[in-house]
Short mmCIF file of C-alpha atoms in Angstrom, two decimals:
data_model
loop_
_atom_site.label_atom_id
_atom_site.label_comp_id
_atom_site.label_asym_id
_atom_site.label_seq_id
_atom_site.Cartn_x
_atom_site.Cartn_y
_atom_site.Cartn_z
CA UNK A 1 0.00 0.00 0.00
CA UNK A 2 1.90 3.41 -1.01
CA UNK A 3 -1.22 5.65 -0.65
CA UNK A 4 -1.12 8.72 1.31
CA UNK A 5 -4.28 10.14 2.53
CA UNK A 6 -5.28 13.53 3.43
CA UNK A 7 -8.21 15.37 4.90
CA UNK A 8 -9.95 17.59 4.27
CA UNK A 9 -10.15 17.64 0.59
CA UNK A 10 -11.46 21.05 0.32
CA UNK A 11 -11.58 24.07 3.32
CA UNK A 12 -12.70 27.51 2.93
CA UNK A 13 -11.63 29.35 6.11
CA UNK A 14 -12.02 33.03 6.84
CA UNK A 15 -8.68 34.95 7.80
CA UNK A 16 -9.57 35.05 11.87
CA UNK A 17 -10.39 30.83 11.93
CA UNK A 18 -8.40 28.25 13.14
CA UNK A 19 -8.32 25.07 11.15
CA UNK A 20 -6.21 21.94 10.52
CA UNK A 21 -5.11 19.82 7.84
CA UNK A 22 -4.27 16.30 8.37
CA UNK A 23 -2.05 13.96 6.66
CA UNK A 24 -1.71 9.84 7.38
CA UNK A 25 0.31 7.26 6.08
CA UNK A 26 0.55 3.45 7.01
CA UNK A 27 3.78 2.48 5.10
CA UNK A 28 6.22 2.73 7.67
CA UNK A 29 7.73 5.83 6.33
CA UNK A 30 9.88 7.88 8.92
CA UNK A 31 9.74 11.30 6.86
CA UNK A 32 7.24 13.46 5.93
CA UNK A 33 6.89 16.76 4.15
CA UNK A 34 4.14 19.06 3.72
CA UNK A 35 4.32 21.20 0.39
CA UNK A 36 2.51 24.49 -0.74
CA UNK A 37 1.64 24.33 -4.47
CA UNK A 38 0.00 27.28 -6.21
CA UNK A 39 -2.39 27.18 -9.34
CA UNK A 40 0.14 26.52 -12.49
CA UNK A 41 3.36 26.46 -10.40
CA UNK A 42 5.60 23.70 -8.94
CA UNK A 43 5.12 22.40 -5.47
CA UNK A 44 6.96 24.00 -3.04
CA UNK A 45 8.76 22.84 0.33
CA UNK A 46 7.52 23.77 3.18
CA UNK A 47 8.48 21.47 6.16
CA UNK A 48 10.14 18.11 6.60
CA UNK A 49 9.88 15.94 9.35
CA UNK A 50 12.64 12.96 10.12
CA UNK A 51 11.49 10.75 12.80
CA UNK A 52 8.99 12.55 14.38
CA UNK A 53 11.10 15.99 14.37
CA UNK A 54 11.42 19.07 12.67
CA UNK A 55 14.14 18.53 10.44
CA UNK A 56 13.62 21.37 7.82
CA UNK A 57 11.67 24.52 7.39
CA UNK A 58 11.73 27.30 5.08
CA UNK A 59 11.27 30.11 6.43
CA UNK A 60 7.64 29.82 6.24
CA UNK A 61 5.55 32.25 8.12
CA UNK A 62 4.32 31.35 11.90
CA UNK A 63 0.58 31.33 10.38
CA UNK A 64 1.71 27.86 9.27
CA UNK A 65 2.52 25.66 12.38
CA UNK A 66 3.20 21.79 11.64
CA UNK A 67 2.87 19.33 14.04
CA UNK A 68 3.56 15.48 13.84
CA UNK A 69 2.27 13.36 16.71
CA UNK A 70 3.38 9.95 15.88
CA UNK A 71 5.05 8.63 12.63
CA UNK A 72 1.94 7.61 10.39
CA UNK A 73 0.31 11.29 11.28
CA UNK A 74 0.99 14.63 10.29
CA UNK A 75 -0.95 17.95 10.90
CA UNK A 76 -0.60 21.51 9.60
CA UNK A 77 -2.85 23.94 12.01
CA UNK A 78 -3.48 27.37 9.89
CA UNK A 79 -4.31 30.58 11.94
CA UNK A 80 -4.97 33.64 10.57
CA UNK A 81 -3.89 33.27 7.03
CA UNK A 82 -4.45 35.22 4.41
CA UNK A 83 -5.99 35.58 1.14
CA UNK A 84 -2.34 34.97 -0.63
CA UNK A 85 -1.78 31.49 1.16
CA UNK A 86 -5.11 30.04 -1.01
CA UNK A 87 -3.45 27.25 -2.52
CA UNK A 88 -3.68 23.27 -2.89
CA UNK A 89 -0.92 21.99 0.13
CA UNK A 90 0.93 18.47 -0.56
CA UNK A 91 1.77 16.33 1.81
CA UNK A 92 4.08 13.14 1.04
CA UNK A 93 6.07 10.94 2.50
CA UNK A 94 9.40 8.79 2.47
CA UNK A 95 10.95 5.41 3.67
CA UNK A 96 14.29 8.34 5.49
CA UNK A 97 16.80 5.73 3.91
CA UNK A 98 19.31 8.10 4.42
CA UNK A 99 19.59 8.25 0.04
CA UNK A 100 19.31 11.27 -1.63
CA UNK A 101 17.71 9.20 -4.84
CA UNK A 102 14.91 8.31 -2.14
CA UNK A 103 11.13 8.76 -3.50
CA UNK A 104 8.51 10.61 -2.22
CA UNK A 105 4.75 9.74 -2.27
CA UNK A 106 2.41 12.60 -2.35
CA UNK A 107 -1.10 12.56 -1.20
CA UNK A 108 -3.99 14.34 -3.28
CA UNK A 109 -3.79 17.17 -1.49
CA UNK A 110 -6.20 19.43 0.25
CA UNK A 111 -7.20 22.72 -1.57
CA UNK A 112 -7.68 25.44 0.58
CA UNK A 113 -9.77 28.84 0.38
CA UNK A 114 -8.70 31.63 2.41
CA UNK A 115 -11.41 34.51 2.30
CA UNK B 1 23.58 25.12 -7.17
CA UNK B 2 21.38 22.09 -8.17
CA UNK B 3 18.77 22.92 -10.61
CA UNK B 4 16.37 21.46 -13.58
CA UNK B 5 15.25 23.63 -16.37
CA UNK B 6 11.96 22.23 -18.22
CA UNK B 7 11.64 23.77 -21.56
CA UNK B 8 8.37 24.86 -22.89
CA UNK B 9 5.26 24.94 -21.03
CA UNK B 10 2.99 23.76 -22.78
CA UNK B 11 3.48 20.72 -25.09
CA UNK B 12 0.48 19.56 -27.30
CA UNK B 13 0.40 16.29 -29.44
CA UNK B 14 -2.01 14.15 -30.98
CA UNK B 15 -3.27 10.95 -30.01
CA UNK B 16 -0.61 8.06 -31.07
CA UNK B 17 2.25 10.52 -31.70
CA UNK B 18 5.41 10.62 -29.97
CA UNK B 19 5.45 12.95 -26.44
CA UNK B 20 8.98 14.83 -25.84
CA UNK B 21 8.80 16.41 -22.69
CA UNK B 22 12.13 18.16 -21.93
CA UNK B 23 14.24 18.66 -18.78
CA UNK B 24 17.78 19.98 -18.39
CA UNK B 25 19.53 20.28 -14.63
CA UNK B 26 22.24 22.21 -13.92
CA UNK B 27 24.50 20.76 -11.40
CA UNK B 28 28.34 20.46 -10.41
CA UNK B 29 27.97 17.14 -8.82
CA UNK B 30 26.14 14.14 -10.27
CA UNK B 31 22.51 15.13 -10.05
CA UNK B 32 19.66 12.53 -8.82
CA UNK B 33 16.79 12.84 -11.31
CA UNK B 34 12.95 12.17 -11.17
CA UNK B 35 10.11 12.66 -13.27
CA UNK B 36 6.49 13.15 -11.50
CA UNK B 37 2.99 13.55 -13.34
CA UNK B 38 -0.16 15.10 -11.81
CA UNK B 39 -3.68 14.41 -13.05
CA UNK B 40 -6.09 17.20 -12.91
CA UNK B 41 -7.14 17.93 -9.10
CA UNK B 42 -4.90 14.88 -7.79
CA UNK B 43 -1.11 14.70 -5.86
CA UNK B 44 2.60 13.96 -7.46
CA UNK B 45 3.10 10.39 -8.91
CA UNK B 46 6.17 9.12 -9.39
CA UNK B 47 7.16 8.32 -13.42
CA UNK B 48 10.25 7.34 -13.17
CA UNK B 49 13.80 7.75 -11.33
CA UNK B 50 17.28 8.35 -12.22
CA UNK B 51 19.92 6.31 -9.64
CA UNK B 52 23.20 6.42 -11.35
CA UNK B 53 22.49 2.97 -12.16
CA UNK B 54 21.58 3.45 -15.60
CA UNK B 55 21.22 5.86 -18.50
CA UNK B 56 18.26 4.70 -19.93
CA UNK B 57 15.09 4.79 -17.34
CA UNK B 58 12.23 2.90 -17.89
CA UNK B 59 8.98 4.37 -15.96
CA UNK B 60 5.30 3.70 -15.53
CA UNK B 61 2.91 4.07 -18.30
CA UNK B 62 5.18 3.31 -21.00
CA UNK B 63 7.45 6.35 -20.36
CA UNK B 64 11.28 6.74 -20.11
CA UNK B 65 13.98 8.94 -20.04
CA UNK B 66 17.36 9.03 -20.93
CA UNK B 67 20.69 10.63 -19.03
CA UNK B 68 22.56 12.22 -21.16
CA UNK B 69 25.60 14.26 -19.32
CA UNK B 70 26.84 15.64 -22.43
CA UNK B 71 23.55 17.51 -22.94
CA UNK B 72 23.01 18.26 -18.79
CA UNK B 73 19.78 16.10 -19.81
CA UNK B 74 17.03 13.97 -18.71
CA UNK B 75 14.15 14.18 -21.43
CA UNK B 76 10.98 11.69 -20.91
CA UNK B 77 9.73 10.50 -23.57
CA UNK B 78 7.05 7.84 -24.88
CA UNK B 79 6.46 6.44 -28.31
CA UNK B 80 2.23 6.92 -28.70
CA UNK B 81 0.64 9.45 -26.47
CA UNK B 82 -2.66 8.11 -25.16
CA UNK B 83 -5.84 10.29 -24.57
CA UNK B 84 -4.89 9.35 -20.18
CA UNK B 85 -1.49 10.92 -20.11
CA UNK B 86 -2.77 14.61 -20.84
CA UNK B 87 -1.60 16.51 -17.34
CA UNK B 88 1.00 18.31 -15.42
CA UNK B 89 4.53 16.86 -16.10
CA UNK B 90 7.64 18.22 -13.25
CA UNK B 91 10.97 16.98 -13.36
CA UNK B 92 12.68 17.39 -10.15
CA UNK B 93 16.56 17.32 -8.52
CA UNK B 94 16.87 16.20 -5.57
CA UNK B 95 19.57 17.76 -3.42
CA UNK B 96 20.86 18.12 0.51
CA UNK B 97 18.90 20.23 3.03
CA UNK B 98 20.78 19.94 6.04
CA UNK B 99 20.06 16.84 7.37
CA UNK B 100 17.55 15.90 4.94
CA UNK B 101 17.13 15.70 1.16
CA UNK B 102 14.96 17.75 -0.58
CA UNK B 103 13.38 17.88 -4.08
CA UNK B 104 13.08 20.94 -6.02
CA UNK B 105 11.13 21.10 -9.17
CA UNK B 106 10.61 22.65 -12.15
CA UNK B 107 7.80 24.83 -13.88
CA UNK B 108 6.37 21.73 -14.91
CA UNK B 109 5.07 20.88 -18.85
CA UNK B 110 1.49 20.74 -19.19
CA UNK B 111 0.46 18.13 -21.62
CA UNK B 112 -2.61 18.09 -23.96
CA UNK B 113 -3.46 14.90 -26.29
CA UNK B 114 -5.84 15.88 -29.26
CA UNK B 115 -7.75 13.03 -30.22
#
């Protein structure tokens, strides 16, 4: 099973909510990324976790706080966003082999409306 | 600086007729290669990888790609477009973050099959 599943598939949020956007994966994979991808552009890293830890992030805003509470599970809680941050966000994952050849497999993403 | 330039946009071919989908990477070090497709409102799939382990790729779908250091390229390719493979092409580098790897892509070929 490489399938990566993540929910909500659509969220329209107003610029004062508080929401959260879940990511799960059952293939024993020990990193996990969340990406940004605007309409017509490439994806975009955003964070990466490695075992459960914040390994990378770039320099993306505080409105964007990741979270990952066990190794199948990761979250992305959004508060006060705005209008610019509408995009579809990725999430994947990897087997953290240590090899920079290693694959990642991406969810379907969940589109998000910030009003 | 590890890099991949895909040239043109927008590639449109007709039903049975060869798909050339180019990608060039810039790179001082041997670069580790990978093509992705996304179908309309769906995540990143993996096509196909390059390892080091050989020049000529075979992929999913009927696709490859070929290494070619000479050029600085890694074109996919397939011999008969089919109606199904019209989408969002990327071809990605992946390269060091730190303590992790990460995979930067680029602008991505859209692909349209006329029947």
């Amino acid at each position: 099973d490489t399938e990566v599943t993540q929910t909500p598939k659509h969220l329209v949020m107003g610029m004062t909510n508080k929401k959260s956007l879940k990511c799960e994966q059952h293939m024993g994979h020990r990193a996990m990324y969340w990406y940004k991808q605007k309409a017509k552009k490439p994806p975009e890293l955003m964070f990466v976790y490695s075992y459960e830890k914040l390994s990378i992030n770039e320099s993306v805003p505080s409105r964007f706080s990741p979270e990952c509470p066990n190794s199948s599970l990761l979250n992305l809680h959004l508060h006060a966003l705005q209008p610019e941050d509408s995009a579809l966000y990725l999430c994947a994952s990897s087997q953290e082999t240590g090899l920079v050849q290693e694959t990642q497999y991406f969810g379907p993403g969940t589109r998000l409306l910030v009003l | 600086a590890q890099s991949v330039t895909q040239l043109g946009s927008h590639v449109s071919v007709s039903e049975g007729a060869l798909v050339l989908l180019r990608c060039n990477y810039s790179s001082s070090v041997p670069p580790y290669l990978f093509w992705y497709v996304q179908y309309p409102n769906q995540g990143l799939q993996l096509l196909l990888k390059y390892t080091s382990a050989a020049t000529l790729v075979k992929g999913i779908n009927g696709f490859e790609a070929e290494f070619k250091k000479s050029e600085t390229s890694f074109h996919l390719t397939k011999p008969s477009a089919h109606m199904s493979d019209a989408a969002e092409y990327f071809c990605a580098v992946s390269k060091s973050g730190g303590s992790n790897y990460k995979l930067t892509f680029g602008k991505g070929t859209l692909l349209t099959v006329n029947p």
